[in-house]
Amino acid sequence: MRREKSQSLLARAERVIPGGVNSPVRAFRAVGGTPPFIVRGEGARMWDADGNCYLDYIGSWGPLLLGHAHPEVLSAVEEALRGGTSFGLPTEREIELAEMIVEAVPSIEMVRLVNSGTEATMSALRLARAWTGRELVVKFEGCYHGHVDSLLVKAGSGVATLGIPDTAGVPAAFADTTIALPYNSTAAVEQTFARYGDRIAAVIVEPVAGNMGCVPPAPGFLEALRELTQRHGALLIFDEVMTGFRLAYGGAQQIFGIRPDLTTLGKVIGGGLPIGAYGGRAEIMRRIAPAGPVYQAGTLSGNPVAVAAGLAMLRYLKQHPELYAQLEERTARLAAAAPPGIAVNRAGSMITFFFTPGPVTDYESARRSDTARFARFHAWLLERGICFPPSQFEAAFVSAAHSEEDIARTADAIREFFAAEAAG
Ligand code: KE4
């Protein structure tokens, strides 16, 4: 594939933007080559500056559950735009989105809209510390909750992809309030609560991890977190920025039947525009200013245009519940393309091909993957017009726009890669 235009755009970008990108994972550092500079997307496809077309499995890292430029999202945004872009005063549309979230996610009785998943998790942590009067937070190695200072400890996503030392720029005092444990290790959580129980404000967890690659919870793990936090007076925070409205209309918590105290959301609820949200039990949420003493604010929080996109997304998903089974079935078809010796983890429309025999149940086992081999896999697909996330430690996303033919073409390309490898 020709890449001259993207190469010159990257050189130009690197003169004025660190690494030439506005988010590290986009830089293709882990897989090599030049990241394609995208000019437009439609459905399951996107086109780069050199005119190359790709089947897109990045999906903007999760928001595009319906694919690019979905007509109902576009028309909702166009209609909102005609009325202006932001007011700095409340609008009815924000109430409508909040009401849909509250109706969809039983553990959320009240919700605050913000501008990103990072803002959502940062705010949820502040609220948990205020509610409990405690300081320590438990997270899990390989989970990523945005670039919140105290959560950039043994984080996943771009931190794992680039192998960045955990706390560059984060004072030890912040990192020291975070306890990072192995994902799926109930014993480690029990020991930690036995030792620090009355100092732990919250446990924050991706109920299905996506940021070390896709790693589902072991049976009983989430239930143990719920029981231990309840017993020790800590809050359980489900970070559903990636899984919310993707794995089910009610998120991972609907699938596992667990009610966290707080939930963070993002991505899908903004339809591809900047958004985040945190919500939970009303008695806890009422501590948030101006109702209570915990300050959190944002110039563009609940932005009318982003909220319009999110409303269109959620209304469509609510009207088409059959989508979730379709996404599950098509993603399973992709998983079946991998040969023995490749650990494939998936949950709903999230999937990761780990280049290790596995099983991959936590960050340590994920890191046993052969990332150089993954890079060859990624390049093989890219050359055939199929764009997977450029990192072994990310989840690929199937959208409702990926047709049966798209899935079959991708599965064939995956099989061809392994056949070519075997043929040497
Ligand atoms: P944002 O601040 O990027 O909107 O959300 C942070 C975040 C929080 N929680 C979870 C579970 C997340 O997956 C994320 C962001 N996910 C990454 C992709 N793995 C965003 C991609 C990027 O950093 O560019």
Tab-separated table of C-alpha atoms and ligand atoms in Angstrom:
chain	number	residue	atom	x	y	z
A	1	MET	CA	0.000	0.000	0.000
A	2	ARG	CA	1.180	3.526	-0.768
A	3	ARG	CA	1.849	5.623	2.344
A	4	GLU	CA	3.664	8.698	1.013
A	5	LYS	CA	0.933	11.154	2.028
A	6	SER	CA	0.662	9.710	5.552
A	7	GLN	CA	4.442	9.697	5.856
A	8	SER	CA	4.690	13.373	4.952
A	9	LEU	CA	1.749	14.205	7.213
A	10	LEU	CA	3.456	12.399	10.089
A	11	ALA	CA	6.705	14.320	9.513
A	12	ARG	CA	4.730	17.581	9.503
A	13	ALA	CA	2.714	16.565	12.557
A	14	GLU	CA	5.827	15.625	14.555
A	15	ARG	CA	7.068	19.201	14.218
A	16	VAL	CA	4.135	20.580	16.206
A	17	ILE	CA	2.550	17.623	18.084
A	18	PRO	CA	4.487	15.265	20.402
A	19	GLY	CA	5.024	12.036	18.447
A	20	GLY	CA	2.762	13.499	15.753
A	21	VAL	CA	-0.350	12.216	17.501
A	22	ASN	CA	-2.805	13.439	20.086
A	23	SER	CA	-2.938	10.101	21.839
A	24	PRO	CA	0.075	7.760	22.093
A	25	VAL	CA	-1.521	4.501	20.951
A	26	ARG	CA	-2.227	6.057	17.541
A	27	ALA	CA	1.497	6.336	16.773
A	28	PHE	CA	1.970	2.690	15.693
A	29	ARG	CA	5.158	2.618	17.786
A	30	ALA	CA	4.487	-0.972	18.913
A	31	VAL	CA	3.826	-2.333	15.433
A	32	GLY	CA	6.135	-0.138	13.355
A	33	GLY	CA	5.417	1.668	10.136
A	34	THR	CA	3.533	4.881	9.586
A	35	PRO	CA	0.091	5.363	11.092
A	36	PRO	CA	-2.418	6.021	8.306
A	37	PHE	CA	-3.781	9.569	8.492
A	38	ILE	CA	-7.506	9.119	8.047
A	39	VAL	CA	-9.605	11.429	5.888
A	40	ARG	CA	-13.032	9.856	6.320
A	41	GLY	CA	-14.973	6.898	7.630
A	42	GLU	CA	-18.243	5.290	6.635
A	43	GLY	CA	-19.819	2.206	8.186
A	44	ALA	CA	-17.113	-0.379	8.901
A	45	ARG	CA	-14.599	1.357	6.621
A	46	MET	CA	-12.184	4.261	6.723
A	47	TRP	CA	-9.953	5.838	4.065
A	48	ASP	CA	-6.484	7.335	4.529
A	49	ALA	CA	-4.707	10.271	2.865
A	50	ASP	CA	-3.187	7.933	0.254
A	51	GLY	CA	-6.611	6.674	-0.720
A	52	ASN	CA	-6.202	3.285	0.987
A	53	CYS	CA	-9.400	1.750	2.364
A	54	TYR	CA	-9.457	-0.245	5.597
A	55	LEU	CA	-11.961	-2.416	7.392
A	56	ASP	CA	-11.797	-0.738	10.786
A	57	TYR	CA	-11.470	-2.791	13.986
A	58	ILE	CA	-10.213	0.151	16.081
A	59	GLY	CA	-13.614	1.814	16.034
A	60	SER	CA	-12.133	4.950	17.590
A	61	TRP	CA	-11.081	2.654	20.516
A	62	GLY	CA	-14.653	1.785	21.378
A	63	PRO	CA	-17.200	4.550	20.705
A	64	LEU	CA	-18.200	3.426	17.200
A	65	LEU	CA	-20.435	0.492	18.078
A	66	LEU	CA	-22.565	1.431	15.048
A	67	GLY	CA	-19.624	2.135	12.754
A	68	HIS	CA	-18.510	5.416	11.198
A	69	ALA	CA	-20.923	8.224	10.274
A	70	HIS	CA	-24.099	6.385	11.221
A	71	PRO	CA	-26.962	8.311	9.556
A	72	GLU	CA	-29.022	8.622	12.737
A	73	VAL	CA	-26.032	9.946	14.684
A	74	LEU	CA	-25.105	12.369	11.901
A	75	SER	CA	-28.609	13.805	11.565
A	76	ALA	CA	-28.922	14.235	15.326
A	77	VAL	CA	-25.608	16.106	15.384
A	78	GLU	CA	-26.550	18.269	12.375
A	79	GLU	CA	-29.846	19.197	14.006
A	80	ALA	CA	-28.125	20.049	17.310
A	81	LEU	CA	-25.422	22.087	15.557
A	82	ARG	CA	-28.011	24.314	13.895
A	83	GLY	CA	-29.052	25.454	17.371
A	84	GLY	CA	-25.529	26.286	18.460
A	85	THR	CA	-22.650	24.341	19.976
A	86	SER	CA	-22.541	25.188	23.688
A	87	PHE	CA	-24.358	27.420	26.161
A	88	GLY	CA	-22.776	27.039	29.570
A	89	LEU	CA	-26.290	26.653	30.914
A	90	PRO	CA	-28.386	23.488	31.329
A	91	THR	CA	-30.360	21.966	28.435
A	92	GLU	CA	-33.208	19.443	28.338
A	93	ARG	CA	-31.149	17.138	26.115
A	94	GLU	CA	-28.725	16.496	28.994
A	95	ILE	CA	-31.658	15.362	31.154
A	96	GLU	CA	-32.793	12.993	28.399
A	97	LEU	CA	-29.358	11.354	28.180
A	98	ALA	CA	-29.086	11.123	31.969
A	99	GLU	CA	-32.561	9.550	32.114
A	100	MET	CA	-31.598	6.963	29.463
A	101	ILE	CA	-28.431	6.042	31.366
A	102	VAL	CA	-30.320	5.751	34.667
A	103	GLU	CA	-32.983	3.599	33.000
A	104	ALA	CA	-30.410	1.361	31.277
A	105	VAL	CA	-27.987	0.777	34.179
A	106	PRO	CA	-29.834	-0.302	37.354
A	107	SER	CA	-26.953	0.595	39.707
A	108	ILE	CA	-26.987	4.185	38.432
A	109	GLU	CA	-29.656	6.243	40.209
A	110	MET	CA	-27.969	9.562	39.426
A	111	VAL	CA	-25.286	10.526	36.890
A	112	ARG	CA	-22.984	13.432	36.056
A	113	LEU	CA	-21.829	14.005	32.465
A	114	VAL	CA	-18.206	15.000	31.827
A	115	ASN	CA	-15.926	15.177	28.741
A	116	SER	CA	-13.865	11.985	28.842
A	117	GLY	CA	-13.426	8.648	30.534
A	118	THR	CA	-10.432	10.072	32.386
A	119	GLU	CA	-12.568	12.820	33.882
A	120	ALA	CA	-15.153	10.220	34.840
A	121	THR	CA	-12.721	7.967	36.718
A	122	MET	CA	-10.878	10.917	38.295
A	123	SER	CA	-14.185	12.289	39.602
A	124	ALA	CA	-15.426	8.895	40.783
A	125	LEU	CA	-12.242	8.405	42.813
A	126	ARG	CA	-12.552	11.852	44.402
A	127	LEU	CA	-16.162	11.091	45.292
A	128	ALA	CA	-15.264	7.685	46.766
A	129	ARG	CA	-12.563	9.256	48.937
A	130	ALA	CA	-14.979	11.963	50.099
A	131	TRP	CA	-17.746	9.436	50.815
A	132	THR	CA	-15.542	7.061	52.801
A	133	GLY	CA	-13.066	9.570	54.254
A	134	ARG	CA	-10.333	7.155	53.205
A	135	GLU	CA	-7.368	7.524	50.838
A	136	LEU	CA	-6.212	4.211	49.366
A	137	VAL	CA	-7.500	2.918	46.026
A	138	VAL	CA	-7.103	-0.605	44.680
A	139	LYS	CA	-6.701	-1.074	40.927
A	140	PHE	CA	-5.514	-3.992	38.834
A	141	GLU	CA	-2.317	-4.375	36.792
A	142	GLY	CA	-3.005	-3.957	33.104
A	143	CYS	CA	-6.235	-2.086	33.650
A	144	TYR	CA	-6.303	1.451	32.306
A	145	HIS	CA	-8.653	4.074	33.669
A	146	GLY	CA	-7.446	7.107	31.746
A	147	HIS	CA	-4.440	9.253	32.534
A	148	VAL	CA	-5.423	10.117	36.099
A	149	ASP	CA	-2.181	10.711	38.020
A	150	SER	CA	-2.755	8.159	40.745
A	151	LEU	CA	-4.057	5.513	38.350
A	152	LEU	CA	-1.038	5.551	36.030
A	153	VAL	CA	0.373	2.750	38.118
A	154	LYS	CA	0.967	-0.539	36.284
A	155	ALA	CA	-1.602	0.734	33.784
A	156	GLY	CA	-2.601	-0.883	30.528
A	157	SER	CA	-3.389	0.574	27.085
A	158	GLY	CA	-0.754	2.983	25.816
A	159	VAL	CA	1.306	2.708	29.019
A	160	ALA	CA	1.628	-1.049	28.472
A	161	THR	CA	2.024	-0.695	24.722
A	162	LEU	CA	4.919	1.742	25.026
A	163	GLY	CA	6.387	0.203	28.162
A	164	ILE	CA	6.491	3.627	29.811
A	165	PRO	CA	7.769	3.670	33.414
A	166	ASP	CA	4.646	3.843	35.508
A	167	THR	CA	4.864	7.103	37.272
A	168	ALA	CA	6.898	9.516	35.147
A	169	GLY	CA	5.688	12.940	36.276
A	170	VAL	CA	3.480	11.490	38.999
A	171	PRO	CA	4.700	12.284	42.545
A	172	ALA	CA	5.372	9.210	44.683
A	173	ALA	CA	2.838	10.553	47.167
A	174	PHE	CA	0.099	10.091	44.555
A	175	ALA	CA	1.293	6.666	43.408
A	176	ASP	CA	1.573	5.560	47.041
A	177	THR	CA	-2.194	5.881	47.448
A	178	THR	CA	-2.722	3.240	44.778
A	179	ILE	CA	-2.417	-0.487	45.350
A	180	ALA	CA	-2.101	-2.436	42.085
A	181	LEU	CA	-2.982	-6.119	42.234
A	182	PRO	CA	-3.058	-8.939	39.678
A	183	TYR	CA	-6.370	-9.006	37.784
A	184	ASN	CA	-8.491	-12.049	38.650
A	185	SER	CA	-6.561	-12.683	41.873
A	186	THR	CA	-9.248	-12.883	44.564
A	187	ALA	CA	-6.603	-14.024	47.068
A	188	ALA	CA	-4.537	-10.852	46.515
A	189	VAL	CA	-7.626	-8.713	47.104
A	190	GLU	CA	-8.514	-10.625	50.273
A	191	GLN	CA	-4.980	-10.215	51.624
A	192	THR	CA	-4.989	-6.497	50.783
A	193	PHE	CA	-8.285	-5.917	52.554
A	194	ALA	CA	-7.076	-7.927	55.542
A	195	ARG	CA	-4.104	-5.595	55.780
A	196	TYR	CA	-5.513	-2.205	54.698
A	197	GLY	CA	-9.267	-2.734	54.818
A	198	ASP	CA	-10.220	0.297	56.858
A	199	ARG	CA	-8.007	2.585	54.735
A	200	ILE	CA	-9.343	1.581	51.305
A	201	ALA	CA	-11.761	4.078	49.765
A	202	ALA	CA	-12.493	2.107	46.622
A	203	VAL	CA	-11.672	-0.730	44.295
A	204	ILE	CA	-11.799	0.319	40.641
A	205	VAL	CA	-11.954	-2.412	38.043
A	206	GLU	CA	-12.683	-2.960	34.371
A	207	PRO	CA	-15.383	-5.662	34.764
A	208	VAL	CA	-14.108	-7.063	31.490
A	209	ALA	CA	-10.577	-5.793	30.969
A	210	GLY	CA	-9.845	-4.344	27.538
A	211	ASN	CA	-6.608	-2.465	28.154
A	212	MET	CA	-4.177	-5.360	28.488
A	213	GLY	CA	-5.949	-6.875	25.565
A	214	CYS	CA	-9.344	-8.421	26.287
A	215	VAL	CA	-9.341	-10.357	29.573
A	216	PRO	CA	-12.704	-11.460	31.003
A	217	PRO	CA	-13.173	-11.830	34.767
A	218	ALA	CA	-12.597	-15.277	36.241
A	219	PRO	CA	-15.732	-16.886	37.687
A	220	GLY	CA	-16.357	-15.398	41.132
A	221	PHE	CA	-13.811	-12.567	40.825
A	222	LEU	CA	-16.308	-9.709	40.478
A	223	GLU	CA	-18.581	-11.266	43.087
A	224	ALA	CA	-15.621	-11.385	45.502
A	225	LEU	CA	-14.884	-7.705	44.869
A	226	ARG	CA	-18.503	-6.862	45.609
A	227	GLU	CA	-18.518	-8.858	48.847
A	228	LEU	CA	-15.131	-7.611	50.105
A	229	THR	CA	-15.844	-3.924	49.419
A	230	GLN	CA	-19.266	-4.241	51.054
A	231	ARG	CA	-17.764	-5.950	54.113
A	232	HIS	CA	-14.987	-3.363	54.565
A	233	GLY	CA	-17.006	-0.214	53.785
A	234	ALA	CA	-15.152	0.557	50.547
A	235	LEU	CA	-16.873	1.495	47.304
A	236	LEU	CA	-16.816	-0.748	44.244
A	237	ILE	CA	-16.310	1.231	41.037
A	238	PHE	CA	-16.940	-0.498	37.703
A	239	ASP	CA	-15.028	1.304	34.987
A	240	GLU	CA	-17.369	0.629	32.065
A	241	VAL	CA	-15.961	3.335	29.804
A	242	MET	CA	-15.211	0.580	27.283
A	243	THR	CA	-17.821	-2.072	28.179
A	244	GLY	CA	-20.772	0.229	28.906
A	245	PHE	CA	-23.552	-0.166	26.315
A	246	ARG	CA	-21.095	-2.305	24.285
A	247	LEU	CA	-21.293	-5.705	25.982
A	248	ALA	CA	-25.002	-5.235	26.728
A	249	TYR	CA	-27.368	-2.305	26.873
A	250	GLY	CA	-26.876	-2.352	30.646
A	251	GLY	CA	-23.140	-2.948	30.350
A	252	ALA	CA	-21.005	-5.705	31.868
A	253	GLN	CA	-22.824	-5.314	35.185
A	254	GLN	CA	-26.039	-6.445	33.505
A	255	ILE	CA	-24.280	-9.577	32.220
A	256	PHE	CA	-22.662	-10.461	35.552
A	257	GLY	CA	-25.594	-9.340	37.726
A	258	ILE	CA	-23.399	-7.185	39.979
A	259	ARG	CA	-24.342	-3.758	41.322
A	260	PRO	CA	-21.268	-1.568	41.854
A	261	ASP	CA	-21.591	1.567	43.967
A	262	LEU	CA	-20.299	3.784	41.161
A	263	THR	CA	-19.913	3.257	37.423
A	264	THR	CA	-17.884	5.242	34.928
A	265	LEU	CA	-18.935	5.489	31.290
A	266	GLY	CA	-17.693	7.066	28.062
A	267	LYS	CA	-17.074	6.169	24.411
A	268	VAL	CA	-20.384	4.657	23.182
A	269	ILE	CA	-22.541	7.139	25.143
A	270	GLY	CA	-21.021	9.975	23.088
A	271	GLY	CA	-21.372	8.336	19.672
A	272	GLY	CA	-17.815	9.337	18.804
A	273	LEU	CA	-17.937	12.829	20.310
A	274	PRO	CA	-16.134	13.811	23.544
A	275	ILE	CA	-18.018	12.525	26.557
A	276	GLY	CA	-17.721	10.685	29.852
A	277	ALA	CA	-20.044	10.062	32.780
A	278	TYR	CA	-19.977	8.774	36.324
A	279	GLY	CA	-22.976	7.709	38.325
A	280	GLY	CA	-24.283	5.445	41.020
A	281	ARG	CA	-26.258	5.428	44.242
A	282	ALA	CA	-28.113	8.730	44.641
A	283	GLU	CA	-27.020	9.187	48.261
A	284	ILE	CA	-23.391	9.069	47.107
A	285	MET	CA	-23.876	11.193	43.971
A	286	ARG	CA	-25.588	13.933	46.010
A	287	ARG	CA	-22.199	14.680	47.539
A	288	ILE	CA	-21.212	16.224	44.189
A	289	ALA	CA	-21.330	20.037	43.919
A	290	PRO	CA	-23.513	22.001	43.851
A	291	ALA	CA	-25.635	19.461	45.743
A	292	GLY	CA	-22.755	18.576	48.036
A	293	PRO	CA	-19.164	19.449	48.955
A	294	VAL	CA	-17.220	17.440	46.330
A	295	TYR	CA	-16.263	19.808	43.555
A	296	GLN	CA	-16.199	18.693	39.925
A	297	ALA	CA	-16.881	20.901	36.920
A	298	GLY	CA	-16.376	21.242	33.153
A	299	THR	CA	-16.893	24.001	30.605
A	300	LEU	CA	-18.222	21.593	27.999
A	301	SER	CA	-19.653	18.905	30.267
A	302	GLY	CA	-22.987	17.714	28.844
A	303	ASN	CA	-22.193	19.525	25.608
A	304	PRO	CA	-25.394	19.724	23.513
A	305	VAL	CA	-23.751	18.327	20.357
A	306	ALA	CA	-21.985	15.408	22.063
A	307	VAL	CA	-25.151	14.652	24.009
A	308	ALA	CA	-27.200	14.671	20.796
A	309	ALA	CA	-24.834	12.087	19.303
A	310	GLY	CA	-25.024	9.990	22.453
A	311	LEU	CA	-28.813	10.141	22.546
A	312	ALA	CA	-29.002	8.973	18.932
A	313	MET	CA	-26.667	6.066	19.733
A	314	LEU	CA	-28.544	4.947	22.825
A	315	ARG	CA	-31.969	5.338	21.202
A	316	TYR	CA	-30.793	3.168	18.298
A	317	LEU	CA	-29.331	0.523	20.629
A	318	LYS	CA	-32.503	0.470	22.732
A	319	GLN	CA	-34.599	-0.021	19.589
A	320	HIS	CA	-32.312	-2.796	18.260
A	321	PRO	CA	-31.534	-5.178	21.154
A	322	GLU	CA	-30.904	-7.929	18.581
A	323	LEU	CA	-27.630	-6.179	17.731
A	324	TYR	CA	-25.874	-7.608	20.776
A	325	ALA	CA	-26.428	-11.230	19.746
A	326	GLN	CA	-25.318	-10.397	16.203
A	327	LEU	CA	-22.124	-8.768	17.475
A	328	GLU	CA	-21.420	-11.782	19.707
A	329	GLU	CA	-21.920	-14.227	16.842
A	330	ARG	CA	-19.763	-12.337	14.341
A	331	THR	CA	-16.960	-11.832	16.844
A	332	ALA	CA	-17.010	-15.564	17.592
A	333	ARG	CA	-16.525	-16.154	13.859
A	334	LEU	CA	-13.338	-14.087	13.986
A	335	ALA	CA	-12.097	-15.953	17.050
A	336	ALA	CA	-12.507	-19.280	15.227
A	337	ALA	CA	-9.929	-18.187	12.639
A	338	ALA	CA	-7.031	-18.506	15.090
A	339	PRO	CA	-4.989	-21.744	15.207
A	340	PRO	CA	-3.983	-23.634	18.344
A	341	GLY	CA	-1.179	-21.831	20.186
A	342	ILE	CA	-2.872	-18.470	19.923
A	343	ALA	CA	-4.893	-17.450	22.999
A	344	VAL	CA	-8.026	-15.674	21.796
A	345	ASN	CA	-9.977	-13.800	24.454
A	346	ARG	CA	-13.277	-12.181	23.698
A	347	ALA	CA	-16.354	-10.734	25.308
A	348	GLY	CA	-19.222	-9.607	23.118
A	349	SER	CA	-17.695	-7.469	20.356
A	350	MET	CA	-14.303	-7.130	22.069
A	351	ILE	CA	-11.576	-9.534	20.956
A	352	THR	CA	-7.808	-9.954	21.275
A	353	PHE	CA	-5.514	-12.489	19.577
A	354	PHE	CA	-2.675	-13.029	22.082
A	355	PHE	CA	0.492	-14.423	20.519
A	356	THR	CA	1.058	-16.835	23.368
A	357	PRO	CA	-0.484	-20.262	24.034
A	358	GLY	CA	-2.095	-18.761	27.140
A	359	PRO	CA	-4.368	-18.890	28.945
A	360	VAL	CA	-4.277	-15.099	29.304
A	361	THR	CA	-6.007	-14.255	32.571
A	362	ASP	CA	-4.037	-11.239	33.784
A	363	TYR	CA	-1.335	-8.727	32.847
A	364	GLU	CA	1.554	-11.102	33.582
A	365	SER	CA	0.215	-13.782	31.247
A	366	ALA	CA	-0.690	-11.171	28.619
A	367	ARG	CA	2.890	-9.918	28.642
A	368	ARG	CA	4.148	-13.376	27.693
A	369	SER	CA	2.829	-12.613	24.204
A	370	ASP	CA	5.285	-12.367	21.333
A	371	THR	CA	4.745	-8.708	20.452
A	372	ALA	CA	7.079	-8.889	17.420
A	373	ARG	CA	4.870	-11.653	16.009
A	374	PHE	CA	1.793	-9.583	16.776
A	375	ALA	CA	3.399	-6.698	14.842
A	376	ARG	CA	3.817	-8.979	11.806
A	377	PHE	CA	0.175	-10.051	12.166
A	378	HIS	CA	-0.944	-6.426	12.329
A	379	ALA	CA	1.121	-5.477	9.257
A	380	TRP	CA	-0.177	-8.490	7.306
A	381	LEU	CA	-3.765	-7.428	7.905
A	382	LEU	CA	-3.061	-3.743	7.285
A	383	GLU	CA	-1.536	-4.525	3.882
A	384	ARG	CA	-4.766	-6.339	3.062
A	385	GLY	CA	-6.913	-3.366	4.032
A	386	ILE	CA	-7.811	-4.568	7.520
A	387	CYS	CA	-6.876	-2.285	10.415
A	388	PHE	CA	-6.588	-3.844	13.863
A	389	PRO	CA	-5.610	-1.819	16.959
A	390	PRO	CA	-1.811	-1.281	16.706
A	391	SER	CA	-0.994	-3.012	19.984
A	392	GLN	CA	-1.006	-6.495	21.466
A	393	PHE	CA	-2.392	-4.915	24.651
A	394	GLU	CA	-5.620	-3.553	23.210
A	395	ALA	CA	-8.986	-5.002	22.273
A	396	ALA	CA	-10.235	-5.035	18.707
A	397	PHE	CA	-13.841	-3.967	18.236
A	398	VAL	CA	-16.487	-5.391	15.935
A	399	SER	CA	-19.253	-2.940	15.046
A	400	ALA	CA	-22.818	-3.371	13.859
A	401	ALA	CA	-21.568	-2.095	10.491
A	402	HIS	CA	-19.251	-5.084	9.933
A	403	SER	CA	-21.160	-7.316	7.491
A	404	GLU	CA	-21.015	-11.096	7.251
A	405	GLU	CA	-18.760	-10.619	4.216
A	406	ASP	CA	-16.466	-8.250	6.127
A	407	ILE	CA	-16.118	-10.795	8.909
A	408	ALA	CA	-15.488	-13.644	6.440
A	409	ARG	CA	-12.845	-11.592	4.604
A	410	THR	CA	-11.125	-10.787	7.906
A	411	ALA	CA	-11.227	-14.401	9.095
A	412	ASP	CA	-9.724	-15.517	5.763
A	413	ALA	CA	-6.908	-12.981	6.050
A	414	ILE	CA	-6.196	-14.169	9.593
A	415	ARG	CA	-6.068	-17.792	8.456
A	416	GLU	CA	-3.797	-16.845	5.535
A	417	PHE	CA	-1.374	-15.145	7.932
A	418	PHE	CA	-0.993	-18.259	10.038
A	419	ALA	CA	-0.754	-20.479	6.951
A	420	ALA	CA	1.991	-18.267	5.535
A	421	GLU	CA	3.795	-18.359	8.887
A	422	ALA	CA	3.587	-22.143	8.984
A	423	ALA	CA	4.860	-22.340	5.390
A	424	GLY	CA	7.841	-20.259	6.540
B	1	KE4	P1	-10.590	8.629	27.813
B	1	KE4	O1	-10.075	9.641	28.793
B	1	KE4	O2	-9.528	8.210	26.821
B	1	KE4	O3	-11.903	9.064	27.145
B	1	KE4	O4	-11.012	7.311	28.628
B	1	KE4	C1	-10.049	6.706	29.450
B	1	KE4	C2	-10.444	5.263	29.703
B	1	KE4	C3	-11.012	4.934	30.918
B	1	KE4	N1	-11.398	3.672	31.193
B	1	KE4	C4	-11.261	2.684	30.267
B	1	KE4	C5	-11.719	1.301	30.606
B	1	KE4	C6	-10.694	2.968	29.001
B	1	KE4	O5	-10.571	1.974	28.083
B	1	KE4	C7	-10.277	4.281	28.707
B	1	KE4	C8	-9.622	4.649	27.389
B	1	KE4	N2	-9.320	3.561	26.510
B	1	KE4	C9	-8.205	3.764	25.607
B	1	KE4	C10	-8.137	2.550	24.677
B	1	KE4	N3	-7.738	1.373	25.310
B	1	KE4	C11	-8.297	5.041	24.871
B	1	KE4	C12	-7.426	5.139	23.642
B	1	KE4	C13	-6.444	6.250	23.755
B	1	KE4	O6	-5.865	6.431	24.857
B	1	KE4	O7	-6.229	6.928	22.740
